[in-house]
Amino acid sequence: MALPKTEQLGAALIKHGYLTQAKLTEALSEQKRTGRMLGRVLIENNFITEEQMARVVGEQSGLPFVDLRRFEVNPDVVRVLNEMQARRFKALVLEDRGDSYLVGFSDPSNLRAQDELAALIRRPIDAAVITNEQFTKTADRIYRKTDQLEETANEAKLELERESGVIDLNQLQFSIDNVDAPVVKFLQTVFEEAVQMRASDIHIEPEEGRLCVRFRIDGQLHEQVQTDLRIAPALLVRLKLMASLDIAEKRLPQDGGISIRVSSQRIDVRLSTIPTLYGEAAVMRLLLQSQGLRTLDASGMPPAVQEKLLKMAHRPHGIVLVTGPTGSGKTTTLYGVLQQLNQRNVKILTVEDPVEYRISGINQVQVNDKIQLTFARMLRSFLRQDPDILLVGEVRDSETAEIAARAAMTGHLVLSTLHTNDAASTPGRLLDMGIPGFLIASTLLGVMSQRLLRVICKDCAQANPPTPEETAWLKEYYRGDLSRVTLRKGLGCARCNHTGYLGRTGVFEVLEMTDSLATIIHRGDPIAFEEAARRELSGTSLEQQALALVVAGETTIHEAMSVVSRAASR
């Protein structure tokens, strides 16, 4: 007598070593209690993975399992079904076999869906099993809005041609909510595509005879679309209206903010415009509020580095600086520190440009140069607010630096950022800004320098021998046996958009001010300080941290060499 389907599934999972009898018994009990499908109970309780379930279901159904992470999906073949059809059937057309199609189903037990789909595409289908997670990710990627960018850009161009190039600014102002307007549709599509591709910035750049839209993804720029330059003025006008900027001013840079909602996600957009030779260019920084604040753990910061940083940040007074180039995650690190310090018995004030995330329990102020609300002016006012901790978004000038140092001398903890190459060179930069050596020595608690490195895509990672230049870099910094190190790189696949990288992680170095270092900087000798600081950082420098990620197979030598600037310049 054949076992019921539920028991057959459980027995098969146990047979393959995916599940224990105890876990199956627990899941069957929950299934009877809740009435949910056994497979869903097993997956939601993390007893098995979706892939394990799909493999066993495929084996029981006599269907092959297709791992979409390693299957070269052809977008043109997938689009045999439109997005609505694909999501309705939870199916993707994977291969055109001439007289039939290979179709992956996340629910192969739905035979009716298979029949309907075969009738719809008018060809026999060869069914295969795919996981629901991989179906969703692949569908999101294939049916993203890249093609629609071209289409809406062309619509906007035709609209302007019908208007003979005349833009009625008053009408534009009143029609900003008209979703049928081609330029608005183009903007909506740009934002949707940017969110879909995990972009941090959108660049809208007028060039000779064309308008170029590029996205920054994992720190790298990728061109998305080129269109007619004539849509640029209308595009910039709409963006300025949304950000409450002066639409008549085209000769000067402007900055503003927009809050939008894309696919149920709230996004804060920081807009910056500048005049260029061919018209105004715009850059939009995207901040997804749904992601919330990142913790220090989520940034990739090792526990030992966290311990040093938080030890300095828990001191009652002094200055802690986080340094690195633009886009290296300095503000994210400071927010992570604030989360650790934010208590009801502690008064924290921040002055930022702009305020990127709202933090409950902290008083945050945004710089506004138009009304002379500068970092220096706010710092002076802050000292009359009885604060315990001050966060200054950036030390931009000598006035801000001196006020911050004076605040630290009078019993306040000051957190801030500075643009320097590494931790060792930071006190020298403060000397250049006119801060006396004795003031630096008596107030600076320590400096963290950081960078963001792209992480190798796990789905297409493979061994990769180093080039002669990379071998030389390894020999300079790696003290172990190179023959035991297997270097990797991403070959490029559908999941990582054929870049070989997916996501980023941080590398950090922390320089704590010791008595000997304080004595050197007190004398005002930046060269001697750097030499002593590098000896202090030996084994824990940015280069060493980046190298550790290379050896662990997390990133490539090329990425480590290109991002850690001091090593790349040697």
Coordinates of C-alpha atoms in Angstrom, one line a residue:
M1 CA 0.0 0.0 0.0
A2 CA 1.4 3.4 -1.1
L3 CA 2.1 6.0 1.6
P4 CA 0.1 9.2 1.5
K5 CA 1.8 12.0 -0.4
T6 CA 2.7 13.9 2.8
E7 CA 4.4 10.9 4.3
Q8 CA 6.1 10.2 0.9
L9 CA 7.6 13.7 0.9
G10 CA 8.8 13.4 4.5
A11 CA 10.4 10.0 3.8
A12 CA 12.1 11.3 0.7
L13 CA 13.6 14.3 2.6
I14 CA 14.9 12.0 5.3
K15 CA 16.3 9.6 2.7
H16 CA 18.4 12.4 1.2
G17 CA 19.6 13.5 4.6
Y18 CA 17.8 16.9 4.4
L19 CA 15.6 16.2 7.4
T20 CA 15.6 14.2 10.7
Q21 CA 12.7 12.1 11.9
A22 CA 12.3 14.3 15.0
K23 CA 11.9 17.4 12.8
L24 CA 9.5 15.7 10.5
T25 CA 7.3 14.6 13.5
E26 CA 7.4 18.2 14.8
A27 CA 6.4 19.6 11.4
L28 CA 3.6 17.0 10.9
S29 CA 2.2 18.0 14.3
E30 CA 2.2 21.7 13.3
Q31 CA 0.7 20.9 9.9
K32 CA -2.3 19.0 11.5
R33 CA -2.8 21.9 14.0
T34 CA -2.6 24.7 11.4
G35 CA -3.8 23.0 8.2
R36 CA -0.9 24.5 6.2
M37 CA 1.1 22.5 3.6
L38 CA 3.9 20.4 5.0
G39 CA 6.4 21.8 2.7
R40 CA 5.6 25.4 3.8
V41 CA 5.8 24.4 7.5
L42 CA 9.3 22.8 6.9
I43 CA 10.6 25.8 5.1
E44 CA 9.2 28.5 7.4
N45 CA 10.7 26.7 10.4
N46 CA 14.1 26.5 8.7
F47 CA 14.0 22.7 8.9
I48 CA 14.9 22.5 5.2
T49 CA 15.7 25.0 2.4
E50 CA 13.6 25.8 -0.6
E51 CA 16.2 24.2 -2.8
Q52 CA 16.1 20.9 -0.9
M53 CA 12.3 20.9 -1.2
A54 CA 12.4 21.6 -4.9
R55 CA 14.9 18.9 -5.6
V56 CA 12.8 16.3 -3.8
V57 CA 9.6 17.4 -5.3
G58 CA 11.2 17.3 -8.7
E59 CA 12.4 13.8 -8.1
Q60 CA 9.0 12.7 -6.9
S61 CA 7.3 14.3 -10.0
G62 CA 9.8 13.0 -12.4
L63 CA 10.9 16.5 -13.3
P64 CA 14.4 18.0 -13.5
F65 CA 15.5 20.7 -11.0
V66 CA 17.0 23.8 -12.5
D67 CA 19.2 26.0 -10.4
L68 CA 18.6 29.5 -11.8
R69 CA 21.8 30.7 -10.0
R70 CA 23.8 28.7 -12.4
F71 CA 21.5 28.6 -15.4
E72 CA 22.2 31.2 -18.2
V73 CA 18.7 32.8 -18.5
N74 CA 18.0 34.4 -21.9
P75 CA 15.8 37.4 -21.2
D76 CA 14.3 37.3 -24.7
V77 CA 13.1 33.7 -24.1
V78 CA 11.7 34.5 -20.7
R79 CA 9.7 37.4 -22.2
V80 CA 7.7 34.9 -24.2
L81 CA 5.4 35.4 -21.2
N82 CA 4.8 38.9 -20.0
E83 CA 5.3 39.8 -16.4
M84 CA 1.7 39.4 -15.4
Q85 CA 1.5 35.9 -17.0
A86 CA 4.8 34.8 -15.4
R87 CA 3.8 35.8 -12.0
R88 CA 0.3 34.4 -12.3
F89 CA 1.6 30.9 -13.3
K90 CA 4.8 31.3 -11.1
A91 CA 6.6 30.1 -14.2
L92 CA 9.6 31.2 -16.3
V93 CA 10.2 30.2 -19.9
L94 CA 13.9 29.0 -19.8
E95 CA 14.7 27.6 -23.1
D96 CA 13.4 27.5 -26.7
R97 CA 13.8 23.9 -27.9
G98 CA 12.3 24.5 -31.3
D99 CA 9.2 22.4 -31.1
S100 CA 8.7 23.0 -27.3
Y101 CA 9.7 25.2 -24.4
L102 CA 11.5 24.3 -21.2
V103 CA 9.5 26.1 -18.5
G104 CA 10.4 26.3 -14.8
F105 CA 7.6 26.1 -12.3
S106 CA 7.9 27.0 -8.6
D107 CA 4.7 24.9 -8.0
P108 CA 5.0 21.8 -10.3
S109 CA 2.0 20.2 -8.7
N110 CA -0.3 22.7 -10.4
L111 CA -1.0 20.7 -13.5
R112 CA -3.8 23.0 -14.5
A113 CA -1.4 25.9 -14.7
Q114 CA 0.8 23.8 -17.0
D115 CA -2.1 23.1 -19.3
E116 CA -3.2 26.7 -19.5
L117 CA 0.3 27.9 -20.1
A118 CA 0.9 25.4 -22.9
A119 CA -2.3 26.7 -24.6
L120 CA -1.3 30.3 -24.1
I121 CA 2.1 30.0 -25.8
R122 CA 0.8 27.5 -28.4
R123 CA 3.6 25.0 -28.0
P124 CA 4.2 21.9 -25.8
I125 CA 6.1 22.5 -22.6
D126 CA 8.8 20.5 -20.9
A127 CA 8.3 21.3 -17.2
A128 CA 11.1 21.7 -14.7
V129 CA 11.2 22.7 -11.0
I130 CA 12.6 26.0 -9.7
T131 CA 12.5 27.5 -6.2
N132 CA 10.1 30.2 -5.4
E133 CA 12.9 32.5 -4.2
Q134 CA 14.9 32.1 -7.4
F135 CA 11.7 32.6 -9.4
T136 CA 11.1 35.9 -7.7
K137 CA 14.6 37.2 -8.0
T138 CA 14.9 36.2 -11.7
A139 CA 11.5 37.7 -12.5
D140 CA 12.4 40.9 -10.8
R141 CA 15.6 41.1 -12.8
I142 CA 14.2 40.1 -16.2
Y143 CA 11.0 42.2 -16.0
R144 CA 12.8 45.2 -14.5
K145 CA 12.2 48.6 -16.2
T146 CA 15.3 48.9 -18.5
D147 CA 13.2 48.6 -21.6
Q148 CA 10.6 50.9 -20.3
L149 CA 13.3 53.5 -19.7
E150 CA 13.9 53.6 -23.5
E151 CA 10.2 53.6 -24.2
T152 CA 9.3 56.4 -21.8
A153 CA 12.3 58.5 -22.9
N154 CA 11.1 58.2 -26.5
E155 CA 7.6 59.2 -25.3
A156 CA 9.0 62.3 -23.6
K157 CA 11.0 63.2 -26.7
L158 CA 7.9 62.9 -28.9
E159 CA 5.9 65.0 -26.4
L160 CA 8.5 67.8 -26.7
E161 CA 8.5 67.6 -30.5
R162 CA 4.8 68.1 -30.6
E163 CA 5.2 71.2 -28.4
S164 CA 7.9 72.5 -30.7
G165 CA 10.4 72.7 -27.9
V166 CA 8.3 75.2 -25.9
I167 CA 8.0 74.2 -22.2
D168 CA 5.1 75.8 -20.3
L169 CA 6.6 76.0 -16.8
N170 CA 3.3 77.0 -15.2
Q171 CA 1.6 74.0 -16.7
L172 CA 4.4 71.8 -15.6
Q173 CA 4.0 73.0 -12.1
F174 CA 0.3 72.1 -12.0
S175 CA 0.7 68.8 -13.9
I176 CA 3.4 67.4 -11.6
D177 CA 1.0 64.7 -10.4
N178 CA -0.2 63.7 -13.9
V179 CA 1.2 60.2 -14.1
D180 CA 0.4 60.1 -17.8
A181 CA 2.9 62.9 -18.6
P182 CA 5.8 61.2 -20.5
V183 CA 8.5 63.0 -18.5
V184 CA 6.9 62.0 -15.2
K185 CA 6.5 58.4 -16.4
F186 CA 10.2 58.5 -17.4
L187 CA 11.2 59.7 -13.9
Q188 CA 9.0 57.1 -12.2
T189 CA 10.6 54.4 -14.3
V190 CA 14.1 55.6 -13.5
F191 CA 13.3 55.5 -9.7
E192 CA 11.8 52.0 -10.0
E193 CA 14.7 50.7 -11.9
A194 CA 17.2 52.2 -9.5
V195 CA 15.5 50.6 -6.5
Q196 CA 15.3 47.3 -8.3
M197 CA 19.0 47.4 -9.1
R198 CA 20.1 48.5 -5.5
A199 CA 21.5 51.8 -6.9
S200 CA 22.8 54.3 -4.3
D201 CA 22.8 57.2 -6.8
I202 CA 21.2 58.3 -10.0
H203 CA 23.2 60.5 -12.4
I204 CA 21.4 62.5 -15.1
E205 CA 24.1 64.0 -17.4
P206 CA 23.6 66.1 -20.5
E207 CA 26.3 65.4 -23.1
E208 CA 26.7 66.6 -26.7
G209 CA 23.6 65.5 -28.5
R210 CA 22.3 63.1 -25.8
L211 CA 21.2 62.7 -22.3
C212 CA 22.8 59.9 -20.3
V213 CA 21.3 58.2 -17.2
R214 CA 23.7 56.2 -15.0
F215 CA 23.3 54.3 -11.8
R216 CA 25.9 53.8 -9.1
I217 CA 25.7 50.2 -7.9
D218 CA 28.1 48.8 -5.3
G219 CA 30.3 51.9 -5.8
Q220 CA 30.5 51.5 -9.6
L221 CA 28.7 53.6 -12.3
H222 CA 26.6 51.7 -14.9
E223 CA 25.0 53.4 -17.9
Q224 CA 21.3 52.6 -18.1
V225 CA 20.0 54.6 -21.0
Q226 CA 20.8 57.3 -23.6
T227 CA 18.1 59.5 -25.0
D228 CA 17.4 62.8 -26.7
L229 CA 19.0 65.8 -25.0
R230 CA 15.8 67.8 -25.6
I231 CA 14.0 66.1 -22.7
A232 CA 16.7 67.3 -20.2
P233 CA 15.2 70.8 -19.5
A234 CA 11.7 69.3 -18.8
L235 CA 13.3 66.6 -16.6
L236 CA 15.3 69.1 -14.5
V237 CA 12.3 71.4 -14.1
R238 CA 10.2 68.5 -12.7
L239 CA 12.9 67.4 -10.4
K240 CA 13.4 71.0 -9.1
L241 CA 9.7 71.4 -8.6
M242 CA 9.6 68.2 -6.5
A243 CA 12.5 69.4 -4.4
S244 CA 11.2 73.0 -4.1
L245 CA 14.2 74.5 -5.9
D246 CA 14.3 77.6 -8.1
I247 CA 13.3 76.5 -11.6
A248 CA 14.4 79.8 -13.1
E249 CA 17.9 79.5 -11.8
K250 CA 20.1 77.5 -14.2
R251 CA 23.5 79.2 -13.7
L252 CA 24.2 78.2 -10.1
P253 CA 24.3 74.8 -8.3
Q254 CA 21.3 73.9 -6.2
D255 CA 20.6 71.3 -3.5
G256 CA 17.3 70.0 -2.2
G257 CA 15.5 67.0 -0.9
I258 CA 12.5 64.8 -2.1
S259 CA 10.6 62.1 -0.4
I260 CA 9.0 59.6 -2.7
R261 CA 7.3 56.2 -2.6
V262 CA 8.4 53.5 -5.0
S263 CA 6.8 50.0 -4.9
S264 CA 5.5 50.7 -1.3
Q265 CA 9.0 51.7 -0.2
R266 CA 9.6 55.2 1.1
I267 CA 12.8 56.8 -0.3
D268 CA 14.5 60.1 0.7
V269 CA 16.2 61.6 -2.3
R270 CA 19.0 64.1 -2.0
L271 CA 19.1 66.1 -5.2
S272 CA 22.1 68.2 -6.4
T273 CA 22.2 70.1 -9.7
I274 CA 25.1 71.9 -11.4
P275 CA 25.3 73.9 -14.6
T276 CA 27.4 72.1 -17.3
L277 CA 28.4 72.9 -20.9
Y278 CA 25.4 71.2 -22.4
G279 CA 22.8 72.0 -19.7
E280 CA 22.1 71.2 -16.0
A281 CA 23.3 67.9 -14.6
A282 CA 21.7 66.2 -11.6
V283 CA 22.7 63.6 -9.1
M284 CA 20.3 62.0 -6.7
R285 CA 21.4 60.0 -3.6
L286 CA 18.8 57.4 -2.6
L287 CA 18.2 56.6 1.0
L288 CA 15.7 53.7 1.6
Q289 CA 14.1 54.4 4.9
S290 CA 12.7 50.8 5.0
Q291 CA 16.3 49.6 5.4
G292 CA 16.7 51.6 8.6
L293 CA 20.0 52.2 10.4
R294 CA 22.7 49.7 9.9
T295 CA 24.5 48.3 12.9
L296 CA 28.2 48.1 13.2
D297 CA 27.9 44.3 12.8
A298 CA 26.1 44.7 9.5
S299 CA 28.8 47.0 8.1
G300 CA 31.3 44.1 8.3
M301 CA 33.3 45.6 11.2
P302 CA 35.3 42.9 13.0
P303 CA 34.6 42.6 16.8
A304 CA 38.1 43.7 17.7
V305 CA 37.7 46.9 15.7
Q306 CA 34.3 47.5 17.2
E307 CA 35.7 47.1 20.7
K308 CA 38.4 49.7 20.1
L309 CA 36.0 52.2 18.5
L310 CA 33.3 51.9 21.2
K311 CA 36.0 52.1 23.9
M312 CA 36.9 55.5 22.6
A313 CA 33.3 56.5 22.1
H314 CA 32.4 55.7 25.7
R315 CA 35.0 58.2 27.0
P316 CA 33.4 61.2 28.7
H317 CA 35.1 63.8 26.5
G318 CA 37.4 64.1 23.5
I319 CA 37.2 63.8 19.7
V320 CA 36.7 60.6 17.7
L321 CA 37.1 61.0 13.9
V322 CA 36.1 58.7 11.1
T323 CA 37.9 59.3 7.9
G324 CA 37.8 58.2 4.3
P325 CA 36.7 59.4 0.8
T326 CA 33.2 60.3 -0.1
G327 CA 30.9 57.2 -0.2
S328 CA 33.1 55.1 2.1
G329 CA 30.4 54.7 4.8
K330 CA 31.7 57.2 7.4
T331 CA 28.2 58.5 8.3
T332 CA 26.9 55.0 8.5
T333 CA 29.6 54.1 11.0
L334 CA 28.9 57.2 13.1
Y335 CA 25.2 56.3 13.2
G336 CA 26.1 52.8 14.3
V337 CA 28.1 54.3 17.2
L338 CA 25.2 56.7 18.1
Q339 CA 22.9 53.6 18.4
Q340 CA 25.2 52.3 21.0
L341 CA 25.4 55.6 22.9
N342 CA 21.8 56.6 22.7
Q343 CA 20.4 56.4 26.2
R344 CA 17.6 58.4 27.9
N345 CA 20.1 59.8 30.4
V346 CA 22.4 61.1 27.7
K347 CA 21.9 64.3 25.7
I348 CA 23.0 63.9 22.1
L349 CA 22.9 66.7 19.5
T350 CA 23.9 66.3 15.8
V351 CA 24.5 68.8 13.0
E352 CA 24.5 67.2 9.6
D353 CA 24.4 68.0 5.9
P354 CA 22.0 66.4 5.2
V355 CA 20.2 64.5 8.0
E356 CA 20.1 61.0 6.4
Y357 CA 18.2 59.0 9.0
R358 CA 16.0 60.1 11.9
I359 CA 17.0 58.7 15.2
S360 CA 14.5 58.7 18.1
G361 CA 15.8 60.4 21.3
I362 CA 18.5 62.5 19.5
N363 CA 18.2 66.2 18.5
Q364 CA 19.2 66.5 14.8
V365 CA 19.8 69.7 12.9
Q366 CA 20.4 70.1 9.2
V367 CA 22.9 72.6 7.9
N368 CA 21.4 75.4 5.7
D369 CA 24.0 77.7 4.1
K370 CA 21.3 79.9 2.6
I371 CA 20.5 81.3 6.1
Q372 CA 24.0 80.9 7.4
L373 CA 23.1 77.9 9.5
T374 CA 26.6 76.4 9.3
F375 CA 28.4 73.7 11.2
A376 CA 30.5 76.3 13.2
R377 CA 27.4 78.4 14.1
M378 CA 25.4 75.4 15.2
L379 CA 28.3 74.1 17.3
R380 CA 28.5 77.3 19.2
S381 CA 24.7 77.1 19.9
F382 CA 25.0 73.4 20.9
L383 CA 27.3 74.2 23.7
R384 CA 24.5 76.3 25.4
Q385 CA 22.2 73.2 25.1
D386 CA 23.9 71.2 27.9
P387 CA 24.8 68.3 25.6
D388 CA 26.9 65.2 26.6
I389 CA 27.7 64.1 23.0
L390 CA 28.0 66.1 19.8
L391 CA 28.0 64.7 16.3
V392 CA 29.4 67.1 13.6
G393 CA 28.6 65.7 10.1
E394 CA 32.0 66.9 8.7
V395 CA 34.9 69.0 9.8
R396 CA 35.1 71.2 6.7
D397 CA 37.2 74.2 7.9
S398 CA 39.5 75.4 10.6
E399 CA 36.7 77.2 12.4
T400 CA 34.6 74.1 12.8
A401 CA 37.7 72.1 13.8
E402 CA 38.7 74.6 16.5
I403 CA 35.2 74.8 18.0
A404 CA 35.0 71.0 18.1
A405 CA 38.4 70.8 19.8
R406 CA 37.3 73.5 22.4
A407 CA 34.1 71.6 23.0
A408 CA 36.1 68.4 23.7
M409 CA 38.3 70.3 26.1
T410 CA 35.2 71.5 28.1
G411 CA 33.9 68.0 28.8
H412 CA 32.0 66.9 25.7
L413 CA 32.4 63.9 23.4
V414 CA 32.6 65.0 19.8
L415 CA 32.1 62.6 16.9
S416 CA 32.9 63.7 13.4
T417 CA 34.2 62.9 9.9
L418 CA 37.2 64.2 7.9
H419 CA 38.4 63.5 4.4
T420 CA 41.9 62.0 4.7
N421 CA 43.5 58.9 3.1
D422 CA 44.1 57.0 6.3
A423 CA 44.2 57.2 10.1
A424 CA 47.9 58.0 10.3
S425 CA 47.7 61.2 8.2
T426 CA 44.6 62.7 10.0
P427 CA 46.4 64.6 12.8
G428 CA 48.6 66.1 10.1
R429 CA 45.5 67.3 8.3
L430 CA 44.3 69.0 11.4
L431 CA 47.7 70.8 11.7
D432 CA 47.2 72.0 8.1
M433 CA 43.8 73.4 9.1
G434 CA 45.5 75.6 11.7
I435 CA 44.7 73.6 14.9
P436 CA 47.6 73.8 17.4
G437 CA 49.5 70.6 18.1
F438 CA 48.8 70.9 21.9
L439 CA 45.1 71.1 21.2
I440 CA 45.1 68.0 19.0
A441 CA 47.2 66.1 21.5
S442 CA 44.9 66.9 24.4
T443 CA 41.6 66.3 22.7
L444 CA 42.0 63.6 19.9
L445 CA 41.0 60.2 21.3
G446 CA 41.5 58.3 18.1
V447 CA 40.9 58.0 14.4
M448 CA 39.1 55.3 12.3
S449 CA 39.8 55.1 8.6
Q450 CA 37.6 53.0 6.4
R451 CA 36.8 51.9 2.8
L452 CA 34.1 49.8 1.2
L453 CA 35.1 46.8 -1.0
R454 CA 32.9 44.9 -3.4
V455 CA 32.2 41.3 -2.4
I456 CA 32.5 38.4 -4.8
C457 CA 29.2 37.0 -6.0
K458 CA 28.9 33.6 -4.4
D459 CA 26.9 32.2 -7.2
C460 CA 29.6 32.6 -9.8
A461 CA 32.8 32.5 -7.7
Q462 CA 35.7 30.5 -9.1
A463 CA 39.5 30.1 -8.5
N464 CA 41.6 32.8 -10.1
P465 CA 45.4 32.8 -10.3
P466 CA 47.0 36.3 -9.6
T467 CA 48.8 38.4 -12.2
P468 CA 52.5 39.3 -11.6
E469 CA 51.5 42.7 -10.2
E470 CA 48.9 41.1 -7.8
T471 CA 51.5 38.5 -6.7
A472 CA 53.9 41.3 -5.8
W473 CA 51.2 43.0 -3.7
L474 CA 50.5 39.8 -2.0
K475 CA 54.2 39.2 -1.1
E476 CA 54.5 42.7 0.3
Y477 CA 51.6 42.3 2.8
Y478 CA 51.0 38.6 3.3
R479 CA 53.4 36.8 5.6
G480 CA 51.9 33.3 5.2
D481 CA 52.4 30.5 2.7
L482 CA 51.1 31.8 -0.6
S483 CA 50.9 28.3 -2.0
R484 CA 48.1 27.5 0.5
V485 CA 46.0 30.5 -0.6
T486 CA 43.3 30.0 -3.2
L487 CA 42.3 33.3 -4.8
R488 CA 38.8 33.8 -6.2
K489 CA 36.8 36.0 -8.5
G490 CA 33.3 36.2 -9.8
L491 CA 32.9 34.9 -13.3
G492 CA 29.7 37.0 -13.8
C493 CA 26.2 35.6 -13.7
A494 CA 22.6 36.7 -13.9
R495 CA 22.3 37.4 -10.2
C496 CA 25.2 39.9 -10.1
N497 CA 24.4 41.5 -13.5
H498 CA 27.5 39.9 -14.9
T499 CA 29.8 42.0 -12.8
G500 CA 31.2 39.2 -10.6
Y501 CA 30.4 41.2 -7.5
L502 CA 27.3 41.4 -5.3
G503 CA 27.2 43.9 -2.4
R504 CA 30.0 45.6 -0.4
T505 CA 31.7 45.2 3.0
G506 CA 33.9 47.5 5.0
V507 CA 37.6 47.4 5.8
F508 CA 38.7 49.5 8.9
E509 CA 41.8 50.6 10.7
V510 CA 41.7 52.2 14.2
L511 CA 44.5 54.4 15.6
E512 CA 44.2 55.1 19.3
M513 CA 46.1 58.1 20.6
T514 CA 48.8 56.8 23.0
D515 CA 51.0 59.0 25.2
S516 CA 53.9 58.7 22.8
L517 CA 51.8 59.6 19.7
A518 CA 50.3 62.6 21.6
T519 CA 53.8 63.8 22.5
I520 CA 54.9 63.8 18.8
I521 CA 51.8 65.6 17.6
H522 CA 52.2 68.1 20.5
R523 CA 55.5 69.1 18.9
G524 CA 53.7 69.7 15.6
D525 CA 55.7 67.1 13.6
P526 CA 53.3 65.4 11.2
I527 CA 56.0 63.3 9.4
A528 CA 57.3 61.8 12.6
F529 CA 53.7 61.2 13.7
E530 CA 52.8 59.3 10.5
E531 CA 55.9 57.1 10.9
A532 CA 55.1 56.3 14.5
A533 CA 51.4 55.8 13.7
R534 CA 52.1 53.3 10.9
R535 CA 54.3 51.3 13.3
E536 CA 51.4 51.3 15.7
L537 CA 49.0 50.1 13.0
S538 CA 51.3 47.3 11.8
G539 CA 49.3 44.2 11.1
T540 CA 45.9 46.0 11.4
S541 CA 46.1 48.6 8.6
L542 CA 43.6 49.0 5.8
E543 CA 45.9 47.0 3.5
Q544 CA 46.0 44.1 6.0
Q545 CA 42.3 44.1 6.5
A546 CA 41.7 44.1 2.8
L547 CA 44.2 41.3 2.4
A548 CA 42.4 39.2 5.0
L549 CA 39.2 39.5 2.8
V550 CA 41.2 38.5 -0.3
V551 CA 42.7 35.4 1.5
A552 CA 39.2 34.5 2.8
G553 CA 37.8 34.5 -0.7
E554 CA 35.4 37.4 0.0
T555 CA 36.9 39.9 -2.5
T556 CA 39.5 40.0 -5.3
I557 CA 43.1 41.4 -5.2
H558 CA 42.1 43.8 -7.9
E559 CA 39.3 45.3 -5.8
A560 CA 41.5 45.4 -2.7
M561 CA 44.3 47.2 -4.6
S562 CA 42.0 49.7 -6.3
V563 CA 40.0 50.7 -3.2
V564 CA 42.8 50.8 -0.6
S565 CA 44.4 53.9 -2.2
R566 CA 47.7 53.9 -0.4
A567 CA 48.5 50.4 -1.4
A568 CA 47.3 51.0 -5.0
S569 CA 49.6 54.0 -5.3
R570 CA 52.8 52.2 -4.3

